[in-house]
Every structure is written in C-alpha cells, then in structure tokens.
Short mmCIF file of N, CA and C and ligand atoms in Angstrom, two decimals:
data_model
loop_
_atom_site.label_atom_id
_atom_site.label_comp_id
_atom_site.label_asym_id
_atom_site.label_seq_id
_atom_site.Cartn_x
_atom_site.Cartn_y
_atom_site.Cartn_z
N UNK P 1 2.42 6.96 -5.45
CA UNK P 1 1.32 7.01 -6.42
C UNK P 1 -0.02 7.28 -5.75
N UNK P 2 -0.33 7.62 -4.55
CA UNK P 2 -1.11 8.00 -3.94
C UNK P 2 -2.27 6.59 -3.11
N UNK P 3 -1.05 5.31 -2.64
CA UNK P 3 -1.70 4.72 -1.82
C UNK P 3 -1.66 4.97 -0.50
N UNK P 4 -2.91 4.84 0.17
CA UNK P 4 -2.84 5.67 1.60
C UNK P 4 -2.92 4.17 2.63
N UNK P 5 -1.93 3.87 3.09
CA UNK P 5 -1.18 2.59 4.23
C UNK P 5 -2.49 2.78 5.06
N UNK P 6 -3.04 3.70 5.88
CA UNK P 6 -3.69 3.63 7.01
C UNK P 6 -5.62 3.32 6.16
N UNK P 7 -5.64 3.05 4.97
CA UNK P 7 -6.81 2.86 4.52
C UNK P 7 -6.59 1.37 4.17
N UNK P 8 -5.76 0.35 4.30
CA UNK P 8 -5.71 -0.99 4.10
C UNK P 8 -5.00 -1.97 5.44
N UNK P 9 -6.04 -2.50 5.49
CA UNK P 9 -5.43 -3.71 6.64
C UNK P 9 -4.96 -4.20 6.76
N UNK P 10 -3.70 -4.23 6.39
CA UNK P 10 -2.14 -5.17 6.37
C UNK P 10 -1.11 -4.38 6.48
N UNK P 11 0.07 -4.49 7.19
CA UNK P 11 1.03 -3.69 7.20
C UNK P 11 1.62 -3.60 5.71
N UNK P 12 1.95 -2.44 6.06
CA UNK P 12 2.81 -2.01 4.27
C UNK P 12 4.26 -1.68 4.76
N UNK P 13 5.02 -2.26 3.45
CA UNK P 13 6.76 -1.81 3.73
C UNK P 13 6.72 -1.05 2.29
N UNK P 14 7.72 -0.06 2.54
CA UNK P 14 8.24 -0.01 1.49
C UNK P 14 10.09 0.61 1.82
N UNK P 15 10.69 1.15 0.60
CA UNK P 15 11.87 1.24 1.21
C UNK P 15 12.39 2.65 0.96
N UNK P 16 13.76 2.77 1.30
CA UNK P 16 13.98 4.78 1.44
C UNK P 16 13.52 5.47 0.36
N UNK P 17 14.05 4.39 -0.97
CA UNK P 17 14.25 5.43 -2.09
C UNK P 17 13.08 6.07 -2.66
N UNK P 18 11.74 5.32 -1.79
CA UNK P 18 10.29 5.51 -2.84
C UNK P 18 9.77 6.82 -1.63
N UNK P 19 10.17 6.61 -0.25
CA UNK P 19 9.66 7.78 0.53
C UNK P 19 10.87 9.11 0.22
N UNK P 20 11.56 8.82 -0.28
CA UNK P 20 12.66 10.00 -0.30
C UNK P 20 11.73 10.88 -1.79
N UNK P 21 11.27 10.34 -2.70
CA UNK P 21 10.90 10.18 -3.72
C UNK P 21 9.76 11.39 -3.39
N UNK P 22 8.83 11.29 -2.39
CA UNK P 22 7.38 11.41 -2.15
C UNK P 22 7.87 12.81 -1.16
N UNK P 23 9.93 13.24 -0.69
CA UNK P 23 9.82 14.70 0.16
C UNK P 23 9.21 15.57 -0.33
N UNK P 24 9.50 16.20 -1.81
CA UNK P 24 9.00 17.11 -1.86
C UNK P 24 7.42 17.61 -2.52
N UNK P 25 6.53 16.46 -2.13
CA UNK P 25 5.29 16.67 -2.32
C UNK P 25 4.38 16.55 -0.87
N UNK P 26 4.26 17.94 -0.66
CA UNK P 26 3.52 18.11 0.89
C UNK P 26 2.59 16.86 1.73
N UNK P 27 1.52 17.15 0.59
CA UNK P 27 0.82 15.74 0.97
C UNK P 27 0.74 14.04 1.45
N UNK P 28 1.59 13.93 0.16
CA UNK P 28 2.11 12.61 0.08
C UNK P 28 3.49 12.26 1.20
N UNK P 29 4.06 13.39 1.40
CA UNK P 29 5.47 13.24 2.72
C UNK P 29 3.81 13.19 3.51
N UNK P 30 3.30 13.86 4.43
CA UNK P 30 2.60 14.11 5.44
C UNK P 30 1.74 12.70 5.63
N UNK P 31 1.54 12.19 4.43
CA UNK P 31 0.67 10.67 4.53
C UNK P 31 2.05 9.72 4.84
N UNK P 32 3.21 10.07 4.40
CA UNK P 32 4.30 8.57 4.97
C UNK P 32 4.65 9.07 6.38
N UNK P 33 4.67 10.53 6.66
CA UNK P 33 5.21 10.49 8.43
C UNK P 33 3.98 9.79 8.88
N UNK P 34 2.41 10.05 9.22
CA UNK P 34 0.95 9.65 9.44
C UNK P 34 1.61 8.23 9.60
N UNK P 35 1.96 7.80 8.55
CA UNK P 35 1.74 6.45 8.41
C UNK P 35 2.57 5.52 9.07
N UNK P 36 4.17 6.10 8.70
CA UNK P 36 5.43 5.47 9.55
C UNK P 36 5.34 5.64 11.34
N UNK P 37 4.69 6.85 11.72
CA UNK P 37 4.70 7.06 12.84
C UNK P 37 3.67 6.12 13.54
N UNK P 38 2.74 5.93 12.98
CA UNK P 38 1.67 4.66 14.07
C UNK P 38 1.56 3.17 13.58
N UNK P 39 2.93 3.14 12.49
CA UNK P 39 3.11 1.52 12.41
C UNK P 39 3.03 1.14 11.35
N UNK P 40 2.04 1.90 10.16
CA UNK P 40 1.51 1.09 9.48
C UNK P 40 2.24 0.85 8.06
N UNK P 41 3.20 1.77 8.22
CA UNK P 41 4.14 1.70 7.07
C UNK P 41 5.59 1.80 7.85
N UNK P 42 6.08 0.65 6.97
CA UNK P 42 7.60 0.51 7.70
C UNK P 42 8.18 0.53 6.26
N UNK P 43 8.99 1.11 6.77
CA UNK P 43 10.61 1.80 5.68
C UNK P 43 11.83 0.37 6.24
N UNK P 44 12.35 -0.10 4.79
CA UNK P 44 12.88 -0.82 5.15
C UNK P 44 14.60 -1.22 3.67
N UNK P 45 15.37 -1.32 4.17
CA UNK P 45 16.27 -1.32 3.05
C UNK P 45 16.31 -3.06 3.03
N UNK P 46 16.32 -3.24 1.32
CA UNK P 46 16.36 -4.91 0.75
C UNK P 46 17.83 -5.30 1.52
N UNK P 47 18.05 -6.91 1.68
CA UNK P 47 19.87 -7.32 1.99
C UNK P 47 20.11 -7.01 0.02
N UNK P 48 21.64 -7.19 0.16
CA UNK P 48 22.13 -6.89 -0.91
C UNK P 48 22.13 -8.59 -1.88
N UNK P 49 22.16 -9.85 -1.22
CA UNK P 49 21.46 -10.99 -1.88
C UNK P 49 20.28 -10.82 -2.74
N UNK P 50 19.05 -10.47 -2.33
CA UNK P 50 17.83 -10.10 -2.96
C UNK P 50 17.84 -8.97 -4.12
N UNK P 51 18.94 -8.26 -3.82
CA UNK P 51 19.07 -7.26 -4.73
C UNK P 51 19.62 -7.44 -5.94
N UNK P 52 20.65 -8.27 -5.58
CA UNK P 52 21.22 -8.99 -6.84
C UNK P 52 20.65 -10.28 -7.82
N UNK P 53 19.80 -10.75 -6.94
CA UNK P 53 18.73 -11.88 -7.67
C UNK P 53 17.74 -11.18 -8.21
N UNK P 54 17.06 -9.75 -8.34
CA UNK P 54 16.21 -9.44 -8.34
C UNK P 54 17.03 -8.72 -9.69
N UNK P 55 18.00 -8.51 -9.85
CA UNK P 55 18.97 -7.84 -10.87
C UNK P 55 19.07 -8.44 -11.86
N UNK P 56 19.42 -9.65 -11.63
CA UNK P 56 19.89 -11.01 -12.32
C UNK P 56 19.15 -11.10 -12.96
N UNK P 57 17.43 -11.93 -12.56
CA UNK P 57 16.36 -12.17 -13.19
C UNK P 57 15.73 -10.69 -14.05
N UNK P 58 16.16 -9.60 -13.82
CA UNK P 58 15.72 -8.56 -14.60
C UNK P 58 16.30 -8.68 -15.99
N UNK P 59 17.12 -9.15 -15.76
CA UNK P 59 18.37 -9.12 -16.73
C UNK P 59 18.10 -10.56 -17.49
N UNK P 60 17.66 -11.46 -17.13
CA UNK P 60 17.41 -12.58 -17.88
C UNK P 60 16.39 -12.14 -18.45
N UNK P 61 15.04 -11.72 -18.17
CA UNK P 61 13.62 -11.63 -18.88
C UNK P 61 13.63 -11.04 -19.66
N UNK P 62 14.63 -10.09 -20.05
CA UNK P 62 15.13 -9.25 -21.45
C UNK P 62 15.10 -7.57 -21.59
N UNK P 63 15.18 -7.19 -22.30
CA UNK P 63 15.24 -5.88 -22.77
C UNK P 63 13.93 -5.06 -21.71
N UNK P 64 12.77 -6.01 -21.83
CA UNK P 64 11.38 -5.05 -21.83
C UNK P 64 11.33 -5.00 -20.30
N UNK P 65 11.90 -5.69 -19.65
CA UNK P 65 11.90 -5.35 -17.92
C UNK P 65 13.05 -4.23 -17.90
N UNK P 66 12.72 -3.13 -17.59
CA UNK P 66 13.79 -2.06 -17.10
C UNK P 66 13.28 -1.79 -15.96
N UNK P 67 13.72 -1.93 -14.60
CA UNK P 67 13.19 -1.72 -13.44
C UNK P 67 14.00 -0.30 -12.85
N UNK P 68 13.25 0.70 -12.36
CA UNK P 68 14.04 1.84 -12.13
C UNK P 68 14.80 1.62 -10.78
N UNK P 69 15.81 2.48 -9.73
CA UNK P 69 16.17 1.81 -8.59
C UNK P 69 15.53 1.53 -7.09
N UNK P 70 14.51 2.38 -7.75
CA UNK P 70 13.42 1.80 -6.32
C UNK P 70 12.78 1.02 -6.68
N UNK P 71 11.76 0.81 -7.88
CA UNK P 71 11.23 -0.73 -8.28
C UNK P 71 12.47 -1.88 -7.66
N UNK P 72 13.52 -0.77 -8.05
CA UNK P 72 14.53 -2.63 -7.82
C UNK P 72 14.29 -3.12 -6.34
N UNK P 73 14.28 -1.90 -5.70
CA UNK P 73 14.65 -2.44 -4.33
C UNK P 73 13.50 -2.47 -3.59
N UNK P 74 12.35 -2.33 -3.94
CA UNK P 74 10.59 -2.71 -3.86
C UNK P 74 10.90 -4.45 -3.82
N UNK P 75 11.10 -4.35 -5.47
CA UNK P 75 10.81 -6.20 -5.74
C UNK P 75 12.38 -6.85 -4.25
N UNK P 76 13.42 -5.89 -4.37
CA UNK P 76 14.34 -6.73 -3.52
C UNK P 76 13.62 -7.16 -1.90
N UNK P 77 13.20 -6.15 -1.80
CA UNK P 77 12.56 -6.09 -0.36
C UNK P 77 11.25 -7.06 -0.05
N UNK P 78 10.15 -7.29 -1.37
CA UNK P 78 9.80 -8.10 -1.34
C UNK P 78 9.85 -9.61 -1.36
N UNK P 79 10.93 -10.01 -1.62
CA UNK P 79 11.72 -10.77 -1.39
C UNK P 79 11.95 -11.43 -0.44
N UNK P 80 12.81 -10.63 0.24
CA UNK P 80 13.07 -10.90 1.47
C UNK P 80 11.89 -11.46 2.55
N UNK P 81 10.72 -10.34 2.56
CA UNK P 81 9.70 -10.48 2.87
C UNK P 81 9.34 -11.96 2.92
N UNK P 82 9.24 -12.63 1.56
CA UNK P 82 8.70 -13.88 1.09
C UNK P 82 9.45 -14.94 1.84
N UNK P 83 11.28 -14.45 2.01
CA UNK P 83 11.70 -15.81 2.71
C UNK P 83 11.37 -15.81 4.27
N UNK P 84 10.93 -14.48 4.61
CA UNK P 84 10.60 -14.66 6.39
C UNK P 84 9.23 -15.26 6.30
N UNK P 85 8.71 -15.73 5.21
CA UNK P 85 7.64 -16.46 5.44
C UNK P 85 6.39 -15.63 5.02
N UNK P 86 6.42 -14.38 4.92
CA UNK P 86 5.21 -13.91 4.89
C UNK P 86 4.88 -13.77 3.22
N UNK P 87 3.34 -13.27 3.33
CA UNK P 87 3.26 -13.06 1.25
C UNK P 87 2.87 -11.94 1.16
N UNK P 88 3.60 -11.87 0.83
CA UNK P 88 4.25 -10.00 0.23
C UNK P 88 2.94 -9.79 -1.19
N UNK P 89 2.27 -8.65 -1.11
CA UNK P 89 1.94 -8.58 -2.24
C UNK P 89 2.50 -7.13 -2.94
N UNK P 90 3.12 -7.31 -4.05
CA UNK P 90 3.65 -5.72 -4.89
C UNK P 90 2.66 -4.94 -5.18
N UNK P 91 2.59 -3.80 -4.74
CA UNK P 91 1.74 -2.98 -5.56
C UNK P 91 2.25 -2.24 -6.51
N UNK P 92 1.92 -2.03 -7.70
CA UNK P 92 2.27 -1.82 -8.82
C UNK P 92 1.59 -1.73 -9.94
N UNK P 93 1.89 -0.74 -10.99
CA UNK P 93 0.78 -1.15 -12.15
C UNK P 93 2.12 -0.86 -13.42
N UNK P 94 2.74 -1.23 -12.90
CA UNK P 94 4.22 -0.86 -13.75
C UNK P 94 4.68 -2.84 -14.29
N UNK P 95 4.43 -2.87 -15.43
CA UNK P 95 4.66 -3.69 -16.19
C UNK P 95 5.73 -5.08 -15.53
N UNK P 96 7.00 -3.80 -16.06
CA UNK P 96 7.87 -4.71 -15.52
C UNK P 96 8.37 -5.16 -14.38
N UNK P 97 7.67 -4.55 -13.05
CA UNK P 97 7.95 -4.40 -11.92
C UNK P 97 6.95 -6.05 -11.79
N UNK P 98 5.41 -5.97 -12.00
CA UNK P 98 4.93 -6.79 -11.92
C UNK P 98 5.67 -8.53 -12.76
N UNK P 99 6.09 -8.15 -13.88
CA UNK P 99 6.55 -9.36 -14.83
C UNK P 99 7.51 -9.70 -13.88
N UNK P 100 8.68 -9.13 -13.09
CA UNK P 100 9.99 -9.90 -12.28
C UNK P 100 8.90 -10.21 -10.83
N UNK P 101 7.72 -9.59 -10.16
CA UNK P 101 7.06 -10.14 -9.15
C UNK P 101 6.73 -11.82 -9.47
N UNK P 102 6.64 -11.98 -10.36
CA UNK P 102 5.74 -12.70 -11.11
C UNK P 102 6.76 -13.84 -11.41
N UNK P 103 8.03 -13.87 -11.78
CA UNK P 103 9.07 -14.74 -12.02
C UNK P 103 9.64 -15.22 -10.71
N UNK P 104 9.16 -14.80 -9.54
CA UNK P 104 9.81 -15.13 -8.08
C UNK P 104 8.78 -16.22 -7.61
N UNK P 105 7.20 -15.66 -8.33
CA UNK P 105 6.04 -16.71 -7.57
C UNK P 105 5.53 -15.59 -6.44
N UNK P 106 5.90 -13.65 -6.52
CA UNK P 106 5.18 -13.28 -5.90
C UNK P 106 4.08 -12.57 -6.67
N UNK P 107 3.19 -12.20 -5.38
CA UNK P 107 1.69 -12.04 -5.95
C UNK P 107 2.35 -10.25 -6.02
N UNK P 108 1.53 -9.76 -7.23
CA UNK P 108 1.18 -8.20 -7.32
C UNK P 108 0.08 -7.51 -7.40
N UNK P 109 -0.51 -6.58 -7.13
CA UNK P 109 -1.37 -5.65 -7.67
C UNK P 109 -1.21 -4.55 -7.82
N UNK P 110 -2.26 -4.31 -8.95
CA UNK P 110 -2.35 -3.09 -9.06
C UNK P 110 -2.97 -1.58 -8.66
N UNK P 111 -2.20 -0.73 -8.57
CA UNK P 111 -2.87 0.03 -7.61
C UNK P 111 -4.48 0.91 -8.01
N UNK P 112 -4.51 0.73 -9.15
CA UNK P 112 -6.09 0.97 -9.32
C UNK P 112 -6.97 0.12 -9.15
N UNK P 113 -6.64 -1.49 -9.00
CA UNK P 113 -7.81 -2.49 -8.47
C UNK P 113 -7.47 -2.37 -6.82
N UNK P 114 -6.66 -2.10 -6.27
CA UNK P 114 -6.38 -2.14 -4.86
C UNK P 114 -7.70 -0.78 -4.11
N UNK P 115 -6.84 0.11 -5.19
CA UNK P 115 -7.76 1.47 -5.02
C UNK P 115 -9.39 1.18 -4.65
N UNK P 116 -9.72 0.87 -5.45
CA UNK P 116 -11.17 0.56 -6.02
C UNK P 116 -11.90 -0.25 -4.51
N UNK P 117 -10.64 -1.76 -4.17
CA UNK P 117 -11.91 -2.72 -3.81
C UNK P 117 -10.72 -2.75 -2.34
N UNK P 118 -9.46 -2.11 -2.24
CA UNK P 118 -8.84 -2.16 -0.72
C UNK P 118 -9.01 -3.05 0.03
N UNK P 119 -8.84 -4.47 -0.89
CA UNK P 119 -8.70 -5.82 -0.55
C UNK P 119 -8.49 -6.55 -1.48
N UNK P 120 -7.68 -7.53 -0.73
CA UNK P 120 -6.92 -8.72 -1.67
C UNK P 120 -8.64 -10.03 -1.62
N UNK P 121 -8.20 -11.00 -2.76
CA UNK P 121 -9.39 -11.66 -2.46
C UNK P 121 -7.91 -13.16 -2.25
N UNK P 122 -8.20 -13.81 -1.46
CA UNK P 122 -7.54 -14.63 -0.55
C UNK P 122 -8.01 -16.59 -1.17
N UNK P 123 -7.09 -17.02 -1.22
CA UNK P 123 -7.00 -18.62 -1.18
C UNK P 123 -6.53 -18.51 -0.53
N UNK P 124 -7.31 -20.11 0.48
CA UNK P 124 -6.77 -20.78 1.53
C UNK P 124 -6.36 -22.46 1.26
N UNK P 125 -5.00 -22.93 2.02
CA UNK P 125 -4.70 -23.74 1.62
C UNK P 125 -3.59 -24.59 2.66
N UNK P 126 -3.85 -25.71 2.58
CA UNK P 126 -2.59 -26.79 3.33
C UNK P 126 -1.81 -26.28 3.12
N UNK P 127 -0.35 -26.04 4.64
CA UNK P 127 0.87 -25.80 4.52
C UNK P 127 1.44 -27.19 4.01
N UNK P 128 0.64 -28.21 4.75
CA UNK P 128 1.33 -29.57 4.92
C UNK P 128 1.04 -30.37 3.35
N UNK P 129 -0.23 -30.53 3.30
CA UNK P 129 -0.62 -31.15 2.10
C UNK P 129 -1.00 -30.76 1.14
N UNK P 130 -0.92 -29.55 1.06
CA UNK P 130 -0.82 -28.43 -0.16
C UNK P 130 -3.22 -28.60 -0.74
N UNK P 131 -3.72 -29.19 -0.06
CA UNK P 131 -4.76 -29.02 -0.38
C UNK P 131 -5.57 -27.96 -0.33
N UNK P 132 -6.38 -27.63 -1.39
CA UNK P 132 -6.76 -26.12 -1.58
C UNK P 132 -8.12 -25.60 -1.18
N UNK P 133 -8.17 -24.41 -0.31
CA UNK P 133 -9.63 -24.07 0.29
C UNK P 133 -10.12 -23.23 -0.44
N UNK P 134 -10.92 -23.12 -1.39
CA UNK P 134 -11.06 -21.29 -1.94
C UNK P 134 -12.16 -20.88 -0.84
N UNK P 135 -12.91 -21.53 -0.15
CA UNK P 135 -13.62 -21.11 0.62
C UNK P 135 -13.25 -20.86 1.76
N UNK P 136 -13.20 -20.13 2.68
CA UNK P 136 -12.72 -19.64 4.14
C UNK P 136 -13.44 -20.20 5.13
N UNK P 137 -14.55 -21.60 4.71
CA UNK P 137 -15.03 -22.35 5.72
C UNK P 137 -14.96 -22.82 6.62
N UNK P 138 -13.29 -23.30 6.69
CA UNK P 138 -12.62 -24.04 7.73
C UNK P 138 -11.21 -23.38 7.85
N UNK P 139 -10.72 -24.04 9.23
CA UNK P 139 -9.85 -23.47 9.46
C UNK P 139 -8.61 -24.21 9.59
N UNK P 140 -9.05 -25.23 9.83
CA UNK P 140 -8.43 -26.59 10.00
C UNK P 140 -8.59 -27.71 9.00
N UNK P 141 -7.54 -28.37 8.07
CA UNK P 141 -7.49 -29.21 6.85
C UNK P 141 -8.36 -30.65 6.84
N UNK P 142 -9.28 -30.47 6.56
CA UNK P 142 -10.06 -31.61 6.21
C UNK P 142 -9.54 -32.72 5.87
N UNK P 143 -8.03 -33.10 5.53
CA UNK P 143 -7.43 -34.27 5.32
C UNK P 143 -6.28 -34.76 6.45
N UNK P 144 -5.36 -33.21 6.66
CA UNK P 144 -4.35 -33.94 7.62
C UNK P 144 -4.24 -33.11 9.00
N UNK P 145 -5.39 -32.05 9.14
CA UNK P 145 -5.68 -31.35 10.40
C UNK P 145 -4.83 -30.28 10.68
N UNK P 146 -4.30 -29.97 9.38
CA UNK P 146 -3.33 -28.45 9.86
C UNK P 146 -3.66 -27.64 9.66
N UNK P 147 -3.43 -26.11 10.59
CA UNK P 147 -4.30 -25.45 10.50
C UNK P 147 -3.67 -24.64 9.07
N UNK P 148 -4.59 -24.14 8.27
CA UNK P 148 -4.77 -23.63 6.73
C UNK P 148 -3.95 -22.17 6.94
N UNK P 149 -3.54 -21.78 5.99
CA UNK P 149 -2.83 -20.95 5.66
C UNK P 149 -3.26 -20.29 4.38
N UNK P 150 -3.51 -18.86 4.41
CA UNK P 150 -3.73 -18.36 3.34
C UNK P 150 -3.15 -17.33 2.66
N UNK P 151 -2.97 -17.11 1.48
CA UNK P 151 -1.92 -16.12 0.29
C UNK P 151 -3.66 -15.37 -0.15
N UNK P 152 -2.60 -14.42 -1.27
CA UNK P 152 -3.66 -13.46 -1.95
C UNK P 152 -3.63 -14.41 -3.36
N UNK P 153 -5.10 -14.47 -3.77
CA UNK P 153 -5.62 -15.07 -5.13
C UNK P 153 -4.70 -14.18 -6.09
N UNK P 154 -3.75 -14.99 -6.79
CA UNK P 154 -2.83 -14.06 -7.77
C UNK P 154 -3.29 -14.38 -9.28
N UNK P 155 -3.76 -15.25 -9.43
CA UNK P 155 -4.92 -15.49 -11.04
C UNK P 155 -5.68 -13.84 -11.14
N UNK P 156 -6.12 -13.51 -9.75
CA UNK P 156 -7.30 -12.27 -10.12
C UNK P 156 -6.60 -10.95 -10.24
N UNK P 157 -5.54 -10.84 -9.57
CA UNK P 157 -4.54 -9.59 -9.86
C UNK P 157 -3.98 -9.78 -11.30
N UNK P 158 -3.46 -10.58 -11.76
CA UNK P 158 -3.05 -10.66 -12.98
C UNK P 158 -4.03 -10.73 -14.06
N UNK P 159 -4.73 -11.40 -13.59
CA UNK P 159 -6.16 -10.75 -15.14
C UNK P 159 -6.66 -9.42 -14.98
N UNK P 160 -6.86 -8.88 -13.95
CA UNK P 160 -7.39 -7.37 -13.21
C UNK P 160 -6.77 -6.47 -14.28
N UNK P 161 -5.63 -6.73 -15.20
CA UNK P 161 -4.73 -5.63 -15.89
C UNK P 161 -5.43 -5.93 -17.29
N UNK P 162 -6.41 -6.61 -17.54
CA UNK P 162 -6.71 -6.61 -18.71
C UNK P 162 -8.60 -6.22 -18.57
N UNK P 163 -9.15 -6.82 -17.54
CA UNK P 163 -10.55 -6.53 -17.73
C UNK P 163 -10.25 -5.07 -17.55
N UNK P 164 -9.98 -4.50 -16.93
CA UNK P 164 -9.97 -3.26 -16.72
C UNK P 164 -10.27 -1.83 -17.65
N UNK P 165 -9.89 -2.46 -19.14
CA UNK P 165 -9.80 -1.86 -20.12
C UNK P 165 -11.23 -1.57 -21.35
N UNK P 166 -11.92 -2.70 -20.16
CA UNK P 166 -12.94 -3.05 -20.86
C UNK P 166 -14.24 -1.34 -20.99
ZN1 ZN V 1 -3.64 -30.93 4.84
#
C-alpha cells in the first residue's frame, strides 16, 4: 500500500505473500529489495499454530471479518511476534484485519495516520507492577524499581479511524 520500511524507525516484518503481491509493480518490488537488503524489512513466514488461531478467531467474530490470505498470515505473523515478547504493531486500514488485531490485545494502525505522523505515540509502563507511565520521565518504576517497558498507545490508533473523517 505504499509504506516505505526505511522512512520509520522500527524494524518491519512482513511475510511472502504481501511481497510476492508488490512483483509486479516496479516501484514498490524496488522499495522491498532497498528495504530487505539493509535490514529493515524482514520477510518472514507465520508457524502454522498462529495461523490456525488467527483462523479460528476469524471465524468466531462472524461473517464481517473476511481476512484475505496474506492479512491471514500478517495477523499470524504478528502473533508470533507478540509471544517472542515484542509489540507488534499491524498496519492496516482494512477493517477486519484490524477487528482480529484487536481480539488478540494487538495494537494496529493505520496506514494513513502512520503516513501522516511516522510514529507511534507510546505508553510506558511496569513489567512487574503493571503501573502506568504516560509520561517518558522515568525510566525506572517509582514503586518497585523495574526498569519500564513501553507498547504503542492503542486507544489513539483505534479512535484515529474515526476522527479522521472529520
Ligand atoms: Zn513497578
């Protein structure tokens, strides 16, 4: 959809079926070699566990989630992502892709607020005591001294799909 990996500061994954997707458009292939070649985008296939939970729950939320087979294996891969610990954020402005992000507890955005501001806006927070920083003041937990850990603010991606219209 025309996000460019080497214009945002976090590594990006995505998986075969969305770069296979992007061969025969000159540009967009020439921005995933650019990109795969100095790191910043890694190609990666979901395990087949994630794929099937990611199936499952499509399939529970009803009719209106139809995820195509690379959405599937986007959200599968993100997934995975989430259990090695890291927070995956989806980019997406595709409904249902976001609604099953969203049933796991992962964060999404969309790629026209990403576009725009090419940053996540970040809560910080206790691994240990779950206490919450919105401010990036400290680094270290004011109650039990661990050092803070921070996700992407997912309240502001999910309202982002409605001010937008304004
Ligand atoms: Zn703490």
């Amino acid at each position: 959809m025309g996000l460019d990996p080497l214009g945002l500061e976090f590594e990006t994954y995505s998986v075969p079926e969305v770069t296979d997707e992007l061969k025969d458009q000159a540009g967009l292939s020439y921005r995933v070699t650019i990109s795969t070649s100095s790191g910043k985008l890694k190609i990666r296939s979901p395990t087949l566990q994630s794929l099937k939970q990611i199936l499952e729950k499509a399939k529970a939320l009803g009719d209106r989630v139809v995820l195509s087979k690379a959405d599937t294996r986007v959200l599968a891969l993100a997934l995975d992502l989430f259990r090695e610990g890291r927070n995956p954020v989806v980019v997406s402005d595709d409904y249902a892709v976001q609604n099953v992000a969203e049933a796991f507890d992962i964060a999404y955005q969309s790629l026209a607020t990403l576009g725009i501001r090419q940053k996540f806006e970040w809560t910080y927070y206790c691994p240990a005591c779950f206490r919450r920083y919105p401010e990036a003041e400290l680094e270290i937990c004011k109650v039990c001294g661990t050092k803070l850990k921070r996700k992407p603010l997912r309240k502001h991606a999910a309202r982002s799909r409605y001010s937008e219209k304004d």
